[in-house]
Every structure is written in structure tokens, then in C-alpha cells.
Amino acid sequence: GSLEHAEEALAGVLKMDPNSDKKTEILYRLANIYKQTGKLQPALECFSHIVHSPPPPSTRADIWLQIGHVYEQLQQGDKAMEAYGQGLHENRLHPKLLQHSAWLRLTHPPAINVGVAMQQLVAAADGEPQEAQTWYMLGRCHVYLREYSKAHTAYQQAVYRDERNPTLWCSIG
């Protein structure tokens, strides 16, 4: 398919000119292709290579998010949490990093901490108030804490933001 052709073309450019002024952008695109096609180790290598000098408009925090997500796909929650922590060190209010870190704090046994997850999700909601997934995850936290009316309110907020998502509708009950 077209991803294979893009991968081949981008890799070819790097072979022809390993010091291209577009190297970080090429590595970023290659990393995303690798990630989409399940080639997670090469994706990780590309993201790691550009984390300290990402192509604009990406930031270091954005690349740490990508690295953490690849580690999640590799079922390496501890390394994912480390990557999200590095990203949050770069930008402590990065909504997607907060969301992913919070999710691990809800689902990854050594890191489970619902209180910290809720703090991160509230900060993520403040940074990106229209993000339905954050509200859904806040609802999950409230259910975990047996705060059912607060959970219902959070789930409603999620539905308001993404009316077409059946998972969110089912969470209201």
C-alpha cells in the first residue's frame, strides 16, 4: 500500500543523504509509519533519535508522548510511564501526556494511583476542555472511588463533547 511506498521513499532519502537538513522530519514521518504498521522497535529508534530536536511544530513533550505510546503498545508500562514523566518534565500541562499518564495510573498495577490520575485528568480537562476521552476517564475514576453521581456527571460531559461515540453513551447507563 501507500504506507509501504512512503516508508521506502523516506528510507531511500536517508540512505542517499544521511545528513539531510530534513532528517528529523523524515525520521518523524518514518516513526509514525512504523508505529502504524506495527514495526514498534524501529518506531522507537526513530522517535528516540529525534526527541531532543523534534521537527517543528512538534515539541520534545510531543515526542515523549509518542515514545510512551509505543512502549504501551509493547506492553512495557513502566517504560511508558517513564517516557510520559519525561514529557511532563518538558511540559507539565501537556493535555495528552496527562491523559496517557493518568490512564496508566488507572490500569498499570505497579503505578495505580487514582488520586494522582484524577489530578492529571482535571489538569488535562483544563488544558483541553473539549476532549471527551478525558471526561470519560474522570468518570472511570469516580466509579472506582464509588462516587457515582460525580461519575455520571463526568460521563455526561464526555457525551456532550462526543455525541456520536456509543461507548460514552453506554457509560451513562
CSV table of C-alpha atoms in Angstrom, one decimal:
chain,number,residue,atom,x,y,z
A,1,GLY,CA,0.0,0.0,0.0
A,2,SER,CA,0.9,3.7,0.1
A,3,LEU,CA,2.5,3.4,3.6
A,4,GLU,CA,5.0,0.9,2.3
A,5,HIS,CA,5.8,3.2,-0.7
A,6,ALA,CA,6.2,6.2,1.7
A,7,GLU,CA,8.4,4.1,4.0
A,8,GLU,CA,10.6,3.0,1.1
A,9,ALA,CA,10.8,6.6,-0.3
A,10,LEU,CA,11.7,8.1,3.1
A,11,ALA,CA,14.3,5.4,3.9
A,12,GLY,CA,15.7,6.0,0.4
A,13,VAL,CA,16.2,9.7,1.1
A,14,LEU,CA,18.0,9.0,4.3
A,15,LYS,CA,20.3,6.5,2.5
A,16,MET,CA,21.1,9.0,-0.2
A,17,ASP,CA,21.6,11.9,2.2
A,18,PRO,CA,22.1,10.8,5.8
A,19,ASN,CA,22.8,14.4,6.8
A,20,SER,CA,19.8,15.9,5.1
A,21,ASP,CA,18.5,19.1,6.6
A,22,LYS,CA,15.1,17.4,6.7
A,23,LYS,CA,16.4,14.4,8.6
A,24,THR,CA,14.4,15.0,11.8
A,25,GLU,CA,11.2,15.4,9.8
A,26,ILE,CA,11.9,12.3,7.8
A,27,LEU,CA,12.6,10.3,11.0
A,28,TYR,CA,9.4,11.6,12.5
A,29,ARG,CA,7.4,10.5,9.5
A,30,LEU,CA,9.1,7.2,9.3
A,31,ALA,CA,8.5,6.6,13.0
A,32,ASN,CA,4.8,7.2,12.6
A,33,ILE,CA,4.7,4.9,9.6
A,34,TYR,CA,6.5,2.2,11.6
A,35,LYS,CA,4.1,2.7,14.5
A,36,GLN,CA,1.0,2.4,12.2
A,37,THR,CA,2.3,-0.7,10.6
A,38,GLY,CA,3.3,-2.4,13.9
A,39,LYS,CA,7.1,-2.1,13.5
A,40,LEU,CA,7.4,-0.8,17.0
A,41,GLN,CA,11.1,-1.2,17.6
A,42,PRO,CA,12.1,0.8,14.5
A,43,ALA,CA,9.5,3.4,15.5
A,44,LEU,CA,11.0,3.6,19.0
A,45,GLU,CA,14.5,4.1,17.5
A,46,CYS,CA,13.3,6.9,15.2
A,47,PHE,CA,11.5,8.7,18.0
A,48,SER,CA,14.4,8.3,20.3
A,49,HIS,CA,16.7,9.8,17.7
A,50,ILE,CA,14.7,13.0,17.4
A,51,VAL,CA,13.4,13.5,20.9
A,52,HIS,CA,15.9,16.2,21.7
A,53,SER,CA,15.5,18.1,18.4
A,54,PRO,CA,12.0,17.4,17.1
A,55,PRO,CA,10.8,18.8,13.8
A,56,PRO,CA,8.5,21.8,14.1
A,57,PRO,CA,5.8,22.1,15.1
A,58,SER,CA,6.4,19.1,17.3
A,59,THR,CA,7.9,19.6,20.8
A,60,ARG,CA,10.0,17.3,22.9
A,61,ALA,CA,6.9,16.7,25.0
A,62,ASP,CA,5.1,15.5,21.9
A,63,ILE,CA,7.8,13.1,21.0
A,64,TRP,CA,8.0,11.7,24.6
A,65,LEU,CA,4.2,11.1,24.2
A,66,GLN,CA,4.9,9.1,21.1
A,67,ILE,CA,7.7,7.1,22.8
A,68,GLY,CA,5.4,6.3,25.7
A,69,HIS,CA,2.6,5.2,23.5
A,70,VAL,CA,5.0,2.8,21.6
A,71,TYR,CA,6.1,1.4,25.0
A,72,GLU,CA,2.4,0.9,25.9
A,73,GLN,CA,1.9,-1.0,22.6
A,74,LEU,CA,4.9,-3.1,23.5
A,75,GLN,CA,3.2,-3.9,26.9
A,76,GLN,CA,6.0,-2.1,28.8
A,77,GLY,CA,4.0,0.1,31.1
A,78,ASP,CA,7.0,1.0,33.3
A,79,LYS,CA,8.9,2.4,30.4
A,80,ALA,CA,5.8,4.1,29.1
A,81,MET,CA,5.3,5.8,32.5
A,82,GLU,CA,9.0,6.9,32.4
A,83,ALA,CA,8.5,8.4,28.9
A,84,TYR,CA,5.3,10.2,30.0
A,85,GLY,CA,7.2,11.5,33.0
A,86,GLN,CA,10.0,12.9,30.8
A,87,GLY,CA,7.4,14.6,28.6
A,88,LEU,CA,5.6,16.1,31.6
A,89,HIS,CA,9.0,17.3,32.8
A,90,GLU,CA,9.2,19.2,29.5
A,91,ASN,CA,5.6,20.5,29.7
A,92,ARG,CA,3.7,19.7,32.9
A,93,LEU,CA,0.4,20.8,31.4
A,94,HIS,CA,0.5,18.8,28.1
A,95,PRO,CA,-3.1,17.5,27.9
A,96,LYS,CA,-2.4,14.3,26.0
A,97,LEU,CA,0.6,13.4,28.2
A,98,LEU,CA,-1.5,14.0,31.3
A,99,GLN,CA,-4.3,11.8,29.9
A,100,HIS,CA,-1.9,8.9,29.0
A,101,SER,CA,-0.1,9.1,32.3
A,102,ALA,CA,-3.4,9.1,34.1
A,103,TRP,CA,-4.7,6.1,32.2
A,104,LEU,CA,-1.6,4.1,33.2
A,105,ARG,CA,-2.2,5.2,36.8
A,106,LEU,CA,-5.6,3.6,36.5
A,107,THR,CA,-4.6,0.4,34.7
A,108,HIS,CA,-1.0,-0.5,35.3
A,109,PRO,CA,-0.7,-2.3,38.6
A,110,PRO,CA,2.6,-1.0,40.0
A,111,ALA,CA,1.6,2.6,39.1
A,112,ILE,CA,-2.1,2.6,40.2
A,113,ASN,CA,-2.9,5.8,42.0
A,114,VAL,CA,-6.4,7.1,41.4
A,115,GLY,CA,-5.8,10.3,43.3
A,116,VAL,CA,-2.9,11.3,41.0
A,117,ALA,CA,-4.8,10.1,38.0
A,118,MET,CA,-7.7,12.4,38.9
A,119,GLN,CA,-5.4,15.4,39.4
A,120,GLN,CA,-3.8,14.8,36.0
A,121,LEU,CA,-7.2,14.4,34.3
A,122,VAL,CA,-8.5,17.6,35.8
A,123,ALA,CA,-5.4,19.4,34.5
A,124,ALA,CA,-5.9,17.8,31.1
A,125,ALA,CA,-9.5,18.9,31.0
A,126,ASP,CA,-8.5,22.4,31.9
A,127,GLY,CA,-6.0,22.4,29.1
A,128,GLU,CA,-8.3,20.8,26.5
A,129,PRO,CA,-11.9,21.2,27.8
A,130,GLN,CA,-13.4,19.7,24.6
A,131,GLU,CA,-11.6,16.3,24.9
A,132,ALA,CA,-14.3,13.8,25.6
A,133,GLN,CA,-11.9,11.0,26.5
A,134,THR,CA,-10.6,12.9,29.4
A,135,TRP,CA,-14.1,13.3,30.8
A,136,TYR,CA,-14.8,9.6,30.3
A,137,MET,CA,-11.6,8.7,32.2
A,138,LEU,CA,-12.6,11.1,35.0
A,139,GLY,CA,-15.9,9.2,35.2
A,140,ARG,CA,-14.0,5.9,35.5
A,141,CYS,CA,-12.0,7.4,38.4
A,142,HIS,CA,-15.2,8.4,40.2
A,143,VAL,CA,-16.7,5.0,39.7
A,144,TYR,CA,-13.5,3.5,41.2
A,145,LEU,CA,-14.0,5.7,44.2
A,146,ARG,CA,-17.7,4.8,44.3
A,147,GLU,CA,-18.7,8.5,43.7
A,148,TYR,CA,-21.5,7.5,41.3
A,149,SER,CA,-23.2,10.9,40.9
A,150,LYS,CA,-19.8,12.6,40.1
A,151,ALA,CA,-19.1,9.7,37.7
A,152,HIS,CA,-22.5,10.3,35.9
A,153,THR,CA,-21.8,14.0,35.6
A,154,ALA,CA,-18.3,13.3,34.1
A,155,TYR,CA,-19.8,10.8,31.7
A,156,GLN,CA,-22.4,13.3,30.6
A,157,GLN,CA,-19.7,15.8,30.0
A,158,ALA,CA,-18.0,13.2,27.8
A,159,VAL,CA,-21.2,12.7,25.8
A,160,TYR,CA,-21.7,16.4,25.3
A,161,ARG,CA,-18.3,16.6,23.7
A,162,ASP,CA,-18.6,13.5,21.5
A,163,GLU,CA,-22.3,12.7,20.9
A,164,ARG,CA,-21.5,10.1,18.3
A,165,ASN,CA,-19.4,7.8,20.5
A,166,PRO,CA,-21.5,4.8,21.6
A,167,THR,CA,-19.0,3.9,24.4
A,168,LEU,CA,-19.7,7.2,26.0
A,169,TRP,CA,-23.5,6.8,25.8
A,170,CYS,CA,-23.2,3.3,27.3
A,171,SER,CA,-21.2,4.7,30.3
A,172,ILE,CA,-24.2,6.9,31.3
A,173,GLY,CA,-26.3,3.8,31.8
